N, CA, C and O atoms as a MOPAC input file, in Angstrom:
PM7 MOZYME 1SCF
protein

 N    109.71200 1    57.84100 1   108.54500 1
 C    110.72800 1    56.91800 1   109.04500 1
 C    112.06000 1    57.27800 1   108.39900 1
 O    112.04200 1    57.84900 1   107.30800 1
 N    113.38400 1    56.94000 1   109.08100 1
 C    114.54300 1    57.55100 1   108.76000 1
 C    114.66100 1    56.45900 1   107.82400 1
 O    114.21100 1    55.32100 1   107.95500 1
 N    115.52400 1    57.08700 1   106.56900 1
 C    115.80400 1    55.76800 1   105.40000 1
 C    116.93200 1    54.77800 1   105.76500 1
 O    117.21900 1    53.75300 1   105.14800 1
 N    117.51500 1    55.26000 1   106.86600 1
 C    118.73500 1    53.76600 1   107.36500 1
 C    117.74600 1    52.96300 1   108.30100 1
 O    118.11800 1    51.93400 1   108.86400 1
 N    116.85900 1    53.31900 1   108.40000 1
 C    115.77000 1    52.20500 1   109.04300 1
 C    114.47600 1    51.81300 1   108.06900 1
 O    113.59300 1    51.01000 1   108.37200 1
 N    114.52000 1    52.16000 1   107.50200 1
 C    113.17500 1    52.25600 1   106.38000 1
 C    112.95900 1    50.43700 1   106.46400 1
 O    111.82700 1    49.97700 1   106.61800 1
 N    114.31200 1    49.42600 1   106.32900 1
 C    113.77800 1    48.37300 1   106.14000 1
 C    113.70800 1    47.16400 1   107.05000 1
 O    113.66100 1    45.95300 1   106.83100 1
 N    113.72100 1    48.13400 1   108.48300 1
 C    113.36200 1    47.66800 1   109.61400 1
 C    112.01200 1    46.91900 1   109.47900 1
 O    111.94300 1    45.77800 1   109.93600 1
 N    111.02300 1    47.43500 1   108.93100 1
 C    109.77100 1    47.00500 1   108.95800 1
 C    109.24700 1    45.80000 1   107.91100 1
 O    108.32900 1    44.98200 1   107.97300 1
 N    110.42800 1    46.13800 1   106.78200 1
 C    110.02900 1    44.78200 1   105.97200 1
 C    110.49400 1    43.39200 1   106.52000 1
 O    109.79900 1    42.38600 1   106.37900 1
 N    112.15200 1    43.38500 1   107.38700 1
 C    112.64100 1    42.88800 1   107.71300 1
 C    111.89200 1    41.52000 1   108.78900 1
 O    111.95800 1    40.29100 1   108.75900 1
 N    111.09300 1    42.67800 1   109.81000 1
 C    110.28800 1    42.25900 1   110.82000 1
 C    108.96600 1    41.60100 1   110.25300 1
 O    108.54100 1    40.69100 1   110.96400 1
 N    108.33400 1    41.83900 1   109.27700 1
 C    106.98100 1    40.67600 1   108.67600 1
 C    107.87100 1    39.86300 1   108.42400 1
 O    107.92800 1    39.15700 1   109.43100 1
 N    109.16000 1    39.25700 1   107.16500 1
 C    110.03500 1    38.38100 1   107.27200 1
 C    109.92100 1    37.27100 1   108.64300 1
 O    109.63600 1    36.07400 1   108.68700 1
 N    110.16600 1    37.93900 1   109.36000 1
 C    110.59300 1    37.18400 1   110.53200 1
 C    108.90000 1    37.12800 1   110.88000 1
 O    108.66800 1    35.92700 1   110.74400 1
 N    108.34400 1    37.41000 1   111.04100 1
 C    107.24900 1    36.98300 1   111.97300 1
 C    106.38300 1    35.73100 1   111.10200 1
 O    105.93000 1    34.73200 1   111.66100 1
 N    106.21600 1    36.12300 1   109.04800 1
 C    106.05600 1    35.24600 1   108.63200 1
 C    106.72400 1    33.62000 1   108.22500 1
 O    106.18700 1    32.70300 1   107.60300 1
 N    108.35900 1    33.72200 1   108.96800 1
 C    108.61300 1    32.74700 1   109.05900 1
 C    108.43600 1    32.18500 1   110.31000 1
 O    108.69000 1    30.98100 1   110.34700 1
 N    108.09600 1    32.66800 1   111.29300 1
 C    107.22900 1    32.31700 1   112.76300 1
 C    105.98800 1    31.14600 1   112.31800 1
 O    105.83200 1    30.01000 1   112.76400 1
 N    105.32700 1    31.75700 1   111.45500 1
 C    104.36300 1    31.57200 1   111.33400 1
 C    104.19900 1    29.87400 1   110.87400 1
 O    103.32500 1    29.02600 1   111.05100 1
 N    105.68000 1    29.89900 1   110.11900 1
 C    105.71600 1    28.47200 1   108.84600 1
 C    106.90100 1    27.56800 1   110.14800 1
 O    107.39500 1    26.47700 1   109.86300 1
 N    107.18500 1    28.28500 1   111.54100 1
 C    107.64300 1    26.90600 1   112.25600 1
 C    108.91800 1    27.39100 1   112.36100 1
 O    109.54800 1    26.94600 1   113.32100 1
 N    109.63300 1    28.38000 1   111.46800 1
 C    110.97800 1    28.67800 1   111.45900 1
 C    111.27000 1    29.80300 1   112.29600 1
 O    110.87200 1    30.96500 1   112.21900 1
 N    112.13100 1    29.17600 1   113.20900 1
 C    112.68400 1    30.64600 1   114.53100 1
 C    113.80600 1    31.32500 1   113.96200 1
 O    114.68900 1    30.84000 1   113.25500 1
 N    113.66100 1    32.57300 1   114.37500 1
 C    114.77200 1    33.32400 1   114.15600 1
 C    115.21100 1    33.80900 1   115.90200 1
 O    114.61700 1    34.52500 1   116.70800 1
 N    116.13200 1    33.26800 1   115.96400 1
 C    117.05300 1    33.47300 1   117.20600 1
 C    117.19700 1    34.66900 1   117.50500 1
 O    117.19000 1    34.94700 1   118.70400 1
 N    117.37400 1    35.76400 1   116.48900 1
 C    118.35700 1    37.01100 1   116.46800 1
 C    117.91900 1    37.56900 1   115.24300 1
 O    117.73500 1    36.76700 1   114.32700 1
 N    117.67400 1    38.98900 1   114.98600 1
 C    117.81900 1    39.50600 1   113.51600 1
 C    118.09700 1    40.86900 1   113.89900 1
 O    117.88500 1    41.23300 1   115.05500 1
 N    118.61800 1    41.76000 1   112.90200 1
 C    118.99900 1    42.91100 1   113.02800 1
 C    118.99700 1    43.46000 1   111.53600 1
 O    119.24700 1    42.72300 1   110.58200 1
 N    118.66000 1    44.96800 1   111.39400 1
 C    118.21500 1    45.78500 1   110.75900 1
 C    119.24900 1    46.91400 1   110.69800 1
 O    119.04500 1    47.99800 1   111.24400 1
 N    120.72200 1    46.53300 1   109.79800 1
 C    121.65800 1    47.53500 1   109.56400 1
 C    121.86000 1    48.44600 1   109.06900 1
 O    122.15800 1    48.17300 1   107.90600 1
 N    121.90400 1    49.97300 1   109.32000 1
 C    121.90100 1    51.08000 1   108.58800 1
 C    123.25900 1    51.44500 1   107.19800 1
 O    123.68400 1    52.47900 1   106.68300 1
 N    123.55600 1    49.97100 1   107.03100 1
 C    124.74900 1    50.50000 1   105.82200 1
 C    124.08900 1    50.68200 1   104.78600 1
 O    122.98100 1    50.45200 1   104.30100 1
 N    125.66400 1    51.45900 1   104.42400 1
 C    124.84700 1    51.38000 1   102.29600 1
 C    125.19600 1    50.49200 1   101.87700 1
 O    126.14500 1    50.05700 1   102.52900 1
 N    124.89100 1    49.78100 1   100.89600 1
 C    123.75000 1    49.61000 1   101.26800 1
 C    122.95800 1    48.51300 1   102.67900 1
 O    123.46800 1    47.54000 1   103.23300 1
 N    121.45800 1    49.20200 1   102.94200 1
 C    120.98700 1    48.84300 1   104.24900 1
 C    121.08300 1    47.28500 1   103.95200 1
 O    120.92500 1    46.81000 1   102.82700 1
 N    121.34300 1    46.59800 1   105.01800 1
 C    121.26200 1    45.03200 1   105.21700 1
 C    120.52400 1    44.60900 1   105.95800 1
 O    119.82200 1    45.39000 1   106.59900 1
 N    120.40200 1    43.06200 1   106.16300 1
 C    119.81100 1    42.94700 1   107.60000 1
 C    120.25100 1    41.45300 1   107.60800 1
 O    120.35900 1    40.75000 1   106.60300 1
 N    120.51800 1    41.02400 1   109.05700 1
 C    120.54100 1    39.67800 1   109.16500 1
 C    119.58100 1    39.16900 1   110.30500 1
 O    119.09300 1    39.70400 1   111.30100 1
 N    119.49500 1    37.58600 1   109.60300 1
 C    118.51300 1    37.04300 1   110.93500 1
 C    118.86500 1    35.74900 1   111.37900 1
 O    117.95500 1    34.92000 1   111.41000 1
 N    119.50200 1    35.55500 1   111.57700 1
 C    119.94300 1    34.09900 1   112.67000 1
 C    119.16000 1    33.32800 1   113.06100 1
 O    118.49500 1    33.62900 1   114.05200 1
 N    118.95300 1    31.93100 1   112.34200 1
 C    118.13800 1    30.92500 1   112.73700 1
 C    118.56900 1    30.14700 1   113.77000 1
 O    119.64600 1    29.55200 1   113.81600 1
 N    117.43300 1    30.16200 1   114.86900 1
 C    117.66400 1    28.49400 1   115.25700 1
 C    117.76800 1    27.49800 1   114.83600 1
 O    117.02300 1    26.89300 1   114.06500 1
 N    119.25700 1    27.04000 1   115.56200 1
 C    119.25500 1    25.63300 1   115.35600 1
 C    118.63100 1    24.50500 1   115.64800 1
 O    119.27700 1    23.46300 1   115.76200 1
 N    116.97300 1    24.55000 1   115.85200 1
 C    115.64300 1    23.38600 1   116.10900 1
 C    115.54700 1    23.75600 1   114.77800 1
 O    115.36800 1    22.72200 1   114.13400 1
 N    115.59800 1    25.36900 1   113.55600 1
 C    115.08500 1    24.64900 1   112.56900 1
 C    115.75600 1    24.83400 1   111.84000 1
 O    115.42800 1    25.69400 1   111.02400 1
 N    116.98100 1    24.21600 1   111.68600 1
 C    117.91800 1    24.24000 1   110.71900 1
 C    118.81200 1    22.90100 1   110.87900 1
 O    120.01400 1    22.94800 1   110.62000 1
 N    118.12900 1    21.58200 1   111.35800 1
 C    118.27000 1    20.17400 1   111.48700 1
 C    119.34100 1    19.56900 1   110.29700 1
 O    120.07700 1    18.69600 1   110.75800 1
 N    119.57000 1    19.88700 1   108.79900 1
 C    120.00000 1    19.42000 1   107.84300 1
 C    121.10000 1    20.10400 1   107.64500 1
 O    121.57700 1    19.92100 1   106.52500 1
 N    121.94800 1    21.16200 1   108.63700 1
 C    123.01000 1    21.82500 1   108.90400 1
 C    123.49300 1    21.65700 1   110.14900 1
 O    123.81100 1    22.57900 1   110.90000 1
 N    123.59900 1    19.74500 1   110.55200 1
 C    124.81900 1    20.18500 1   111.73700 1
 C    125.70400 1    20.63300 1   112.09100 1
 O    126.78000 1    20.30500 1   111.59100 1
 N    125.63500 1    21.54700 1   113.07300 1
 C    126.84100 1    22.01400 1   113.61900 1
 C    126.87200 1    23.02100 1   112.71000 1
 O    127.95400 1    23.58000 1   112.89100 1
 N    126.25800 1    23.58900 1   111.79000 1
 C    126.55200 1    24.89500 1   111.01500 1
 C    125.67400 1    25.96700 1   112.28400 1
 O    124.78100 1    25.63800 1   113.06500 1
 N    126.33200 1    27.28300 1   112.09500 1
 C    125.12400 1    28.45100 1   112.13700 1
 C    124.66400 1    28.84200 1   110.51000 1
 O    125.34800 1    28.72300 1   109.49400 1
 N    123.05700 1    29.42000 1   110.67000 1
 C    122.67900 1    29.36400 1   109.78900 1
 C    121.70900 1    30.56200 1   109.79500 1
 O    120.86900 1    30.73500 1   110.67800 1
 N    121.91000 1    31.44300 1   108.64700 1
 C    121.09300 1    32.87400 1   108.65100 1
 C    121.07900 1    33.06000 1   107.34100 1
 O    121.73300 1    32.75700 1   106.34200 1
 N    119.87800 1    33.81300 1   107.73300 1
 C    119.61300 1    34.88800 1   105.87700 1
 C    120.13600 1    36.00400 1   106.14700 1
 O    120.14300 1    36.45800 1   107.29100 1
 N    120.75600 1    36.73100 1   104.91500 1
 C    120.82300 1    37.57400 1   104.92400 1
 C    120.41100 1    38.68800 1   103.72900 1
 O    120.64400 1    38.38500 1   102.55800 1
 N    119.99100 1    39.56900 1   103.94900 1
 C    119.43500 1    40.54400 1   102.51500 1
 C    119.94500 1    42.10200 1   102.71100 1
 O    120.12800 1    42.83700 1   103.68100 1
 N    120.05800 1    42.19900 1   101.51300 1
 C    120.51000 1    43.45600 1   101.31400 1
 C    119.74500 1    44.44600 1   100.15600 1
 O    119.14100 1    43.80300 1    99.29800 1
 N    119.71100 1    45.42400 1   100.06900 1
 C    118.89200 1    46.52900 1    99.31100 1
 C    119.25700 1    46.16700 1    97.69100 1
 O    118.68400 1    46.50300 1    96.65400 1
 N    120.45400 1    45.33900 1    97.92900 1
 C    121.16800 1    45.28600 1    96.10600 1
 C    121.04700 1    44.03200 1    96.00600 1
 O    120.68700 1    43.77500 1    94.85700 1
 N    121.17800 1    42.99200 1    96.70000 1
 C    121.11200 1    41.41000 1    95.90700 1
 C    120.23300 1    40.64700 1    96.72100 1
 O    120.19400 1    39.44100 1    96.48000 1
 N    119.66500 1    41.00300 1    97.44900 1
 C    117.67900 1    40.38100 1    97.78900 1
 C    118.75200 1    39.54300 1    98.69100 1
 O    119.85100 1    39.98300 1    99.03100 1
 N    118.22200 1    38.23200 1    99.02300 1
 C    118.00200 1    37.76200 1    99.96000 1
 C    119.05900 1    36.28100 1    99.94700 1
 O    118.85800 1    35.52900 1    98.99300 1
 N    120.00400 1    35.91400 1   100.82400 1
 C    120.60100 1    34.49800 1   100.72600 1
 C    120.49700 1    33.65300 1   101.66900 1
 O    120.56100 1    34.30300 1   102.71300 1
 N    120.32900 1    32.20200 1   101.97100 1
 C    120.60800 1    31.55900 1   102.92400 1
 C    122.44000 1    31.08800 1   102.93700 1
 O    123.13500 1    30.63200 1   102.02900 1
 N    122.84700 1    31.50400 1   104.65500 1
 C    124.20900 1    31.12900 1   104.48100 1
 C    123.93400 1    30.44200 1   106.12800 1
 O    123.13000 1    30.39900 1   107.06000 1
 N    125.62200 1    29.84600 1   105.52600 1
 C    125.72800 1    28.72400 1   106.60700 1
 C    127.01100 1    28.33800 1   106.77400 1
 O    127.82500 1    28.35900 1   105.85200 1
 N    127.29300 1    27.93900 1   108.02000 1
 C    129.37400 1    27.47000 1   108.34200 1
 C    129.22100 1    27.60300 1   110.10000 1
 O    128.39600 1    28.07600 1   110.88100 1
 N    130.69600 1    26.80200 1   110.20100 1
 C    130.71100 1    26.89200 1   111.33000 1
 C    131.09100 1    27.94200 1   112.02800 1
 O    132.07400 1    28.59000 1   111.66700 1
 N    130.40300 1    28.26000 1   113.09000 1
 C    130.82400 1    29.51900 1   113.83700 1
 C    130.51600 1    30.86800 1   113.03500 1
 O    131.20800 1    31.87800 1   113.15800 1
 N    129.32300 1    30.76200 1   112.14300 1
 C    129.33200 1    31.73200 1   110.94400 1
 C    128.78100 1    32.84700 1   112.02800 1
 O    129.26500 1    33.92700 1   111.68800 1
 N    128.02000 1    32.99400 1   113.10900 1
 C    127.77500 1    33.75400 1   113.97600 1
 C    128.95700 1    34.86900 1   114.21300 1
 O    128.98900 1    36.10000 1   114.23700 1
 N    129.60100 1    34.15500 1   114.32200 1
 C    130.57100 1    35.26700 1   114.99900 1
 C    132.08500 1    35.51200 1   113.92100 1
 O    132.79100 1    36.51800 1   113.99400 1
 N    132.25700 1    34.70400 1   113.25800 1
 C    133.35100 1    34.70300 1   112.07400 1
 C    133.27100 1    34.87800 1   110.55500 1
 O    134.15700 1    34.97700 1   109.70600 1
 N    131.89000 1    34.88500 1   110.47500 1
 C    131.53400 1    34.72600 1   109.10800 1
 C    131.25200 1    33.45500 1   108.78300 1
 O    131.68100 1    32.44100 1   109.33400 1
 N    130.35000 1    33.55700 1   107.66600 1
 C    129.81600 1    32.46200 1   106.86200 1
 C    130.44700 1    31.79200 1   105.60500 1
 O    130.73200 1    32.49100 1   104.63300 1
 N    130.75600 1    29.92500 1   105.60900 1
 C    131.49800 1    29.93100 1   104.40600 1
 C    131.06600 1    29.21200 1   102.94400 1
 O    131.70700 1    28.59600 1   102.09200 1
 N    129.37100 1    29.68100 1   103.11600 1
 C    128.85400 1    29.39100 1   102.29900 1
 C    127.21700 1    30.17700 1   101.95000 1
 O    126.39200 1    30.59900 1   102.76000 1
 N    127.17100 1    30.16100 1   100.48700 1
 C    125.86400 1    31.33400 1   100.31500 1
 C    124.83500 1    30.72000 1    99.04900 1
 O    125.26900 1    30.86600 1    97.90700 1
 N    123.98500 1    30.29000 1    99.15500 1
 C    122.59900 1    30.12300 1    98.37800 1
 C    121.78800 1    31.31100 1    97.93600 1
 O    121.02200 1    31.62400 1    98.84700 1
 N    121.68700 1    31.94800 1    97.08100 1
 C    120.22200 1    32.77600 1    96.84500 1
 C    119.35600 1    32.31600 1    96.54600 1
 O    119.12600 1    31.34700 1    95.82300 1
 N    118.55700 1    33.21800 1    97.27700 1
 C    117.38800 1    32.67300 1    97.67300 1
 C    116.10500 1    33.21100 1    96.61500 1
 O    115.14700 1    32.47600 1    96.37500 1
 N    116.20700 1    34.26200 1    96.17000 1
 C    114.90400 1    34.69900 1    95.49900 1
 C    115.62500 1    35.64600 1    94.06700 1
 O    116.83800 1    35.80900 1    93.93700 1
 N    114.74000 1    36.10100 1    93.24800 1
 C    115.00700 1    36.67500 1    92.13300 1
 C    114.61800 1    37.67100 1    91.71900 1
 O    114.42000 1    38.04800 1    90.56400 1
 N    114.45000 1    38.29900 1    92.98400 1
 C    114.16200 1    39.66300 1    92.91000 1
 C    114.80500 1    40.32900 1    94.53800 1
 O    114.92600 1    39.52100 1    95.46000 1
 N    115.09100 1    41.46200 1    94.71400 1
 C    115.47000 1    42.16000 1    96.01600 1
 C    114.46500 1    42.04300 1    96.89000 1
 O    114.72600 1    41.84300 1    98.07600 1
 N    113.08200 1    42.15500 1    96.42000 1
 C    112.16800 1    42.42200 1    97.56500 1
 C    111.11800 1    41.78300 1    97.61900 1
 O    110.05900 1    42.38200 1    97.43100 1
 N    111.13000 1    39.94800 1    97.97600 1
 C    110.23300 1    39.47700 1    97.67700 1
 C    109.01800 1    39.03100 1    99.04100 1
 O    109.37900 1    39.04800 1   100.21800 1
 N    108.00100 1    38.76400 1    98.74400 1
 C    106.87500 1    38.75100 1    99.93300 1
 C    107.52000 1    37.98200 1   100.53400 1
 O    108.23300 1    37.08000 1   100.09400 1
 N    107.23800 1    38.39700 1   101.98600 1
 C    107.30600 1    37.55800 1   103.26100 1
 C    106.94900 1    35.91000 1   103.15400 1
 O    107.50200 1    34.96000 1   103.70800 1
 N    105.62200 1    35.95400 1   102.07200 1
 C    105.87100 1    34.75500 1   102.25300 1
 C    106.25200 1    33.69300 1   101.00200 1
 O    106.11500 1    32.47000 1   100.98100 1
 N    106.85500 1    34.72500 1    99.82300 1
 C    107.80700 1    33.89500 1    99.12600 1
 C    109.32000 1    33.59900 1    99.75700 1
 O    109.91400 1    32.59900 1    99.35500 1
 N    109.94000 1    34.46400 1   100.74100 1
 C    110.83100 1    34.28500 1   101.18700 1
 C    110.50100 1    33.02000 1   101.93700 1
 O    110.87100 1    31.89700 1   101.59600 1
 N    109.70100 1    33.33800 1   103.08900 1
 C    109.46800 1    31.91200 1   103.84800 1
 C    109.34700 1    30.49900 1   102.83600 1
 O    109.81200 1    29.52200 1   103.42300 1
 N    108.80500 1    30.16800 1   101.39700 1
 C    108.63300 1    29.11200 1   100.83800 1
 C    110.11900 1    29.01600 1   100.48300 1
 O    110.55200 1    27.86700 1   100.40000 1
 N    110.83600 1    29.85500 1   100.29400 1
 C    112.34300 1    29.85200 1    99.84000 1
 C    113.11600 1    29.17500 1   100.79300 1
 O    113.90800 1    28.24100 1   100.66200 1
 N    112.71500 1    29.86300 1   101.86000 1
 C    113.51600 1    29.53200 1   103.22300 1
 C    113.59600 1    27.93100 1   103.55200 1
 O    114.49300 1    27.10500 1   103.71700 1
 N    112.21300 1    27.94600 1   103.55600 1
 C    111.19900 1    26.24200 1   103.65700 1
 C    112.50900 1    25.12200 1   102.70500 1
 O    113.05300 1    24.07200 1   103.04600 1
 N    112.58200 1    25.64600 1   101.91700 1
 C    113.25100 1    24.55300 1   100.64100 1
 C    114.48800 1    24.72600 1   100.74500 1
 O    115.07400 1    23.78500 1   100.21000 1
 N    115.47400 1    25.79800 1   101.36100 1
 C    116.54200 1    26.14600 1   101.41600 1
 C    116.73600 1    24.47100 1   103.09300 1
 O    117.58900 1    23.59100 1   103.21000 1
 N    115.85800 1    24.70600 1   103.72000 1
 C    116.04100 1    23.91500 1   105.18500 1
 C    115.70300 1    22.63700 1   105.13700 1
 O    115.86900 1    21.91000 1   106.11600 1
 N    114.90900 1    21.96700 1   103.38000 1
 C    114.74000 1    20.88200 1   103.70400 1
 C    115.64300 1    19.66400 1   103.60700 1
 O    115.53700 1    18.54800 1   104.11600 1
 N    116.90400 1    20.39800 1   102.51100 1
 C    118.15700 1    18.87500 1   102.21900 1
 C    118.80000 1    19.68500 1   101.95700 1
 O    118.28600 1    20.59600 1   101.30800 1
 N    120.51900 1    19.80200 1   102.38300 1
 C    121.66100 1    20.76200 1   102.57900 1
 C    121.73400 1    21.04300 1   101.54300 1
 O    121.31200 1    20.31000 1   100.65000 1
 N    122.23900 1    22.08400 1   101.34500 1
 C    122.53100 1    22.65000 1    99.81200 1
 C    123.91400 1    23.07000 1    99.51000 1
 O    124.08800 1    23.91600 1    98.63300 1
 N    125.25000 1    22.39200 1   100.36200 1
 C    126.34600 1    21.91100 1   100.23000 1
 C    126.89700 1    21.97600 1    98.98700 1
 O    127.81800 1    22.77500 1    98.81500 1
 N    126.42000 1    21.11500 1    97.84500 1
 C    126.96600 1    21.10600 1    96.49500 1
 C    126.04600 1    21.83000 1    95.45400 1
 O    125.86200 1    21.62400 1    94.25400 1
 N    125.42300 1    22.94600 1    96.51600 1
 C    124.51300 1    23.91100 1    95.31800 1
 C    125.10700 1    25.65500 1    95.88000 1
 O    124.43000 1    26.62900 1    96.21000 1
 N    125.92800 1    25.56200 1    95.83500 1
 C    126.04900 1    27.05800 1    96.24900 1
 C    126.27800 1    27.89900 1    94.97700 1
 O    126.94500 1    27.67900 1    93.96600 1
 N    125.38000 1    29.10100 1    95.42100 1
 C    125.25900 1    30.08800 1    94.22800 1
 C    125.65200 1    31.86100 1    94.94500 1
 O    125.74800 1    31.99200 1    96.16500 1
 N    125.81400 1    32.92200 1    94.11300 1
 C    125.91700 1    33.66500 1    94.91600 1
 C    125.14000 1    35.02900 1    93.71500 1
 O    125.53300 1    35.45800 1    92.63000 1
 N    124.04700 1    35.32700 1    94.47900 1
 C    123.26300 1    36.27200 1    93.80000 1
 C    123.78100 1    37.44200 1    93.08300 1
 O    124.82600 1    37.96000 1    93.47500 1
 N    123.18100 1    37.88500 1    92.11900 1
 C    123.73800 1    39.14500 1    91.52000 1
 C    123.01900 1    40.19000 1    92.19800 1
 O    122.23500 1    40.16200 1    93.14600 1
 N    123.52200 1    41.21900 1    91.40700 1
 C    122.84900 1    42.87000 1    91.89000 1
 C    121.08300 1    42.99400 1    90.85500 1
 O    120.96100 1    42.90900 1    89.63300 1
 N    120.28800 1    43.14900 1    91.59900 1
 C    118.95800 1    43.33400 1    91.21200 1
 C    118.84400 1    44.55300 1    91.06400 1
 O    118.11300 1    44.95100 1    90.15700 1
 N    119.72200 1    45.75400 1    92.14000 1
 C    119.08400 1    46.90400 1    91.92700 1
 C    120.33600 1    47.75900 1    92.17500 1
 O    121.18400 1    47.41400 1    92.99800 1
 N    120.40700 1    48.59500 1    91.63300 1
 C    121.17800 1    49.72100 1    92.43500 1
 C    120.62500 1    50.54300 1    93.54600 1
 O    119.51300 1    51.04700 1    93.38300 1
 N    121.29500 1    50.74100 1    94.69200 1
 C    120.85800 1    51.36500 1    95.85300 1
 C    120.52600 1    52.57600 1    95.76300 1
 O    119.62600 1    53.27500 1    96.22800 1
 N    121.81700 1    52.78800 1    94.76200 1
 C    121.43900 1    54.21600 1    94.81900 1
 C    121.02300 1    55.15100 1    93.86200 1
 O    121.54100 1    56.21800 1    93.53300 1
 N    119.80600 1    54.47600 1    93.38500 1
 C    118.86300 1    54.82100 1    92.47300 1
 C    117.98400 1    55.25500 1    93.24600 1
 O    117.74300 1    54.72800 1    94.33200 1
 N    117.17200 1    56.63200 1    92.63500 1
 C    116.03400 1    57.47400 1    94.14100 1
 C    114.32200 1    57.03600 1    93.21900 1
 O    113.17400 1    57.22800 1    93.62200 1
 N    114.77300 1    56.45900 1    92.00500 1
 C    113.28500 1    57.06100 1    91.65100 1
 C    113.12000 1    55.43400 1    91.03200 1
 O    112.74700 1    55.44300 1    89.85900 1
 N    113.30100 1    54.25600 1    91.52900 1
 C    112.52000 1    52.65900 1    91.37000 1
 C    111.61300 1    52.20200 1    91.84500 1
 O    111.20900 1    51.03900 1    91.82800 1
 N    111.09200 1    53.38600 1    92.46300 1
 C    109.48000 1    52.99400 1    93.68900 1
 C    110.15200 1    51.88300 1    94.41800 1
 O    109.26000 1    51.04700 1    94.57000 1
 N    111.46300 1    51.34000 1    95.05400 1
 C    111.59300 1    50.85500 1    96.35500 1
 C    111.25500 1    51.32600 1    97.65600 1
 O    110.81000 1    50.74900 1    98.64800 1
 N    111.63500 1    52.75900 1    97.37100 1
 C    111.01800 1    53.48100 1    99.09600 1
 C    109.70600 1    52.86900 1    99.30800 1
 O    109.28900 1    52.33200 1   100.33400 1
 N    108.97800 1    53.06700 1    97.91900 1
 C    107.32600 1    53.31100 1    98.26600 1
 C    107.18400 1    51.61300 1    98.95800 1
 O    106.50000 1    51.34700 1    99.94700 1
 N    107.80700 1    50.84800 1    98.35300 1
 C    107.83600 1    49.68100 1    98.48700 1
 C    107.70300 1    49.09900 1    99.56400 1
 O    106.86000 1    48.23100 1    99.78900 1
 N    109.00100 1    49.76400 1   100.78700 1
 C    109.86900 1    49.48600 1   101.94300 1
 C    108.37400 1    50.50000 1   102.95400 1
 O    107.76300 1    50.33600 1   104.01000 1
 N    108.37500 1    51.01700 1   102.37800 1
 C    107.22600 1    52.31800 1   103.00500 1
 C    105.97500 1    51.56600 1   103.53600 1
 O    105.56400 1    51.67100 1   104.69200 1
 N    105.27500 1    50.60600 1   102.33300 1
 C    104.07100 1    49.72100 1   102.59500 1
 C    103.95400 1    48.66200 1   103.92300 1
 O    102.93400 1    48.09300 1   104.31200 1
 N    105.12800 1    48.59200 1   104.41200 1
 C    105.53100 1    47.63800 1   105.25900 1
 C    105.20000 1    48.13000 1   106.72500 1
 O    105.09100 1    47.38200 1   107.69600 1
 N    105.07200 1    49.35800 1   106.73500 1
 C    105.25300 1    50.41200 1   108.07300 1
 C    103.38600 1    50.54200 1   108.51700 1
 O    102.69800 1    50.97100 1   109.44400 1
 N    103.19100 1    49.82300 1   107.10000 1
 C    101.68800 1    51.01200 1   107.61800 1
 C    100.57000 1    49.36800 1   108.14100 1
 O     99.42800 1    49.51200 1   108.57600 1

């Protein structure tokens, strides 16, 4: 697999294991920057405790994973960011319990904004192998 897609596949259990826990993802995408990103756009059926916000995770290869949220964040950007986990690459379904608690009471007067977990462009942290397990 090409490495600007490598985390196409982790991206996609993400999403299917938050399928699983009730939470839709409207939209997600699997970006080839450096570093690789990805976003996934929740529906708004399950994101009830953010009216009128749009509301998505987003993760990246260097600071794991955030829930953000604002109006019109779809298309203008987002004007607010939670992290979500404490590590870059956490199971599908610690993200989903993250997610779960991120959606149950606004997190308005808790905003945090994650640090760097990893450098990207480090070749030898066993992340490939990591991103790799996801494919098979």
């Amino acid at each position: 697999m090409d490495y600007h897609d490598a985390h196409s596949p982790y991206l996609a259990a993400v999403v299917a294991a938050l399928a699983l826990a009730g939470i839709t993802v409207s939209d997600w995408t699997a970006e080839p920057d450096d570093p690789r990103t990805g976003i996934l756009a929740l529906d708004p059926a399950s994101t009830p405790v953010y009216p009128g916000d749009d509301v998505a995770l987003v993760w990246d290869e260097a600071r794991g994973w955030s829930l953000v949220w604002g109006p019109d964040g779809h298309t203008s950007g987002y004007d607010f960011s939670h992290a979500l986990a404490s590590n870059v690459l956490p199971s599908p379904a610690e993200i989903t319990t993250a997610v779960r608690e991120g959606l149950t009471a606004p997190l308005r007067g808790d905003v945090t904004f994650s640090g760097y977990y990893r450098d990207p462009n480090t070749d030898d942290d066993g992340f490939e192998d990591l991103l790799r397990a996801y494919t098979r």
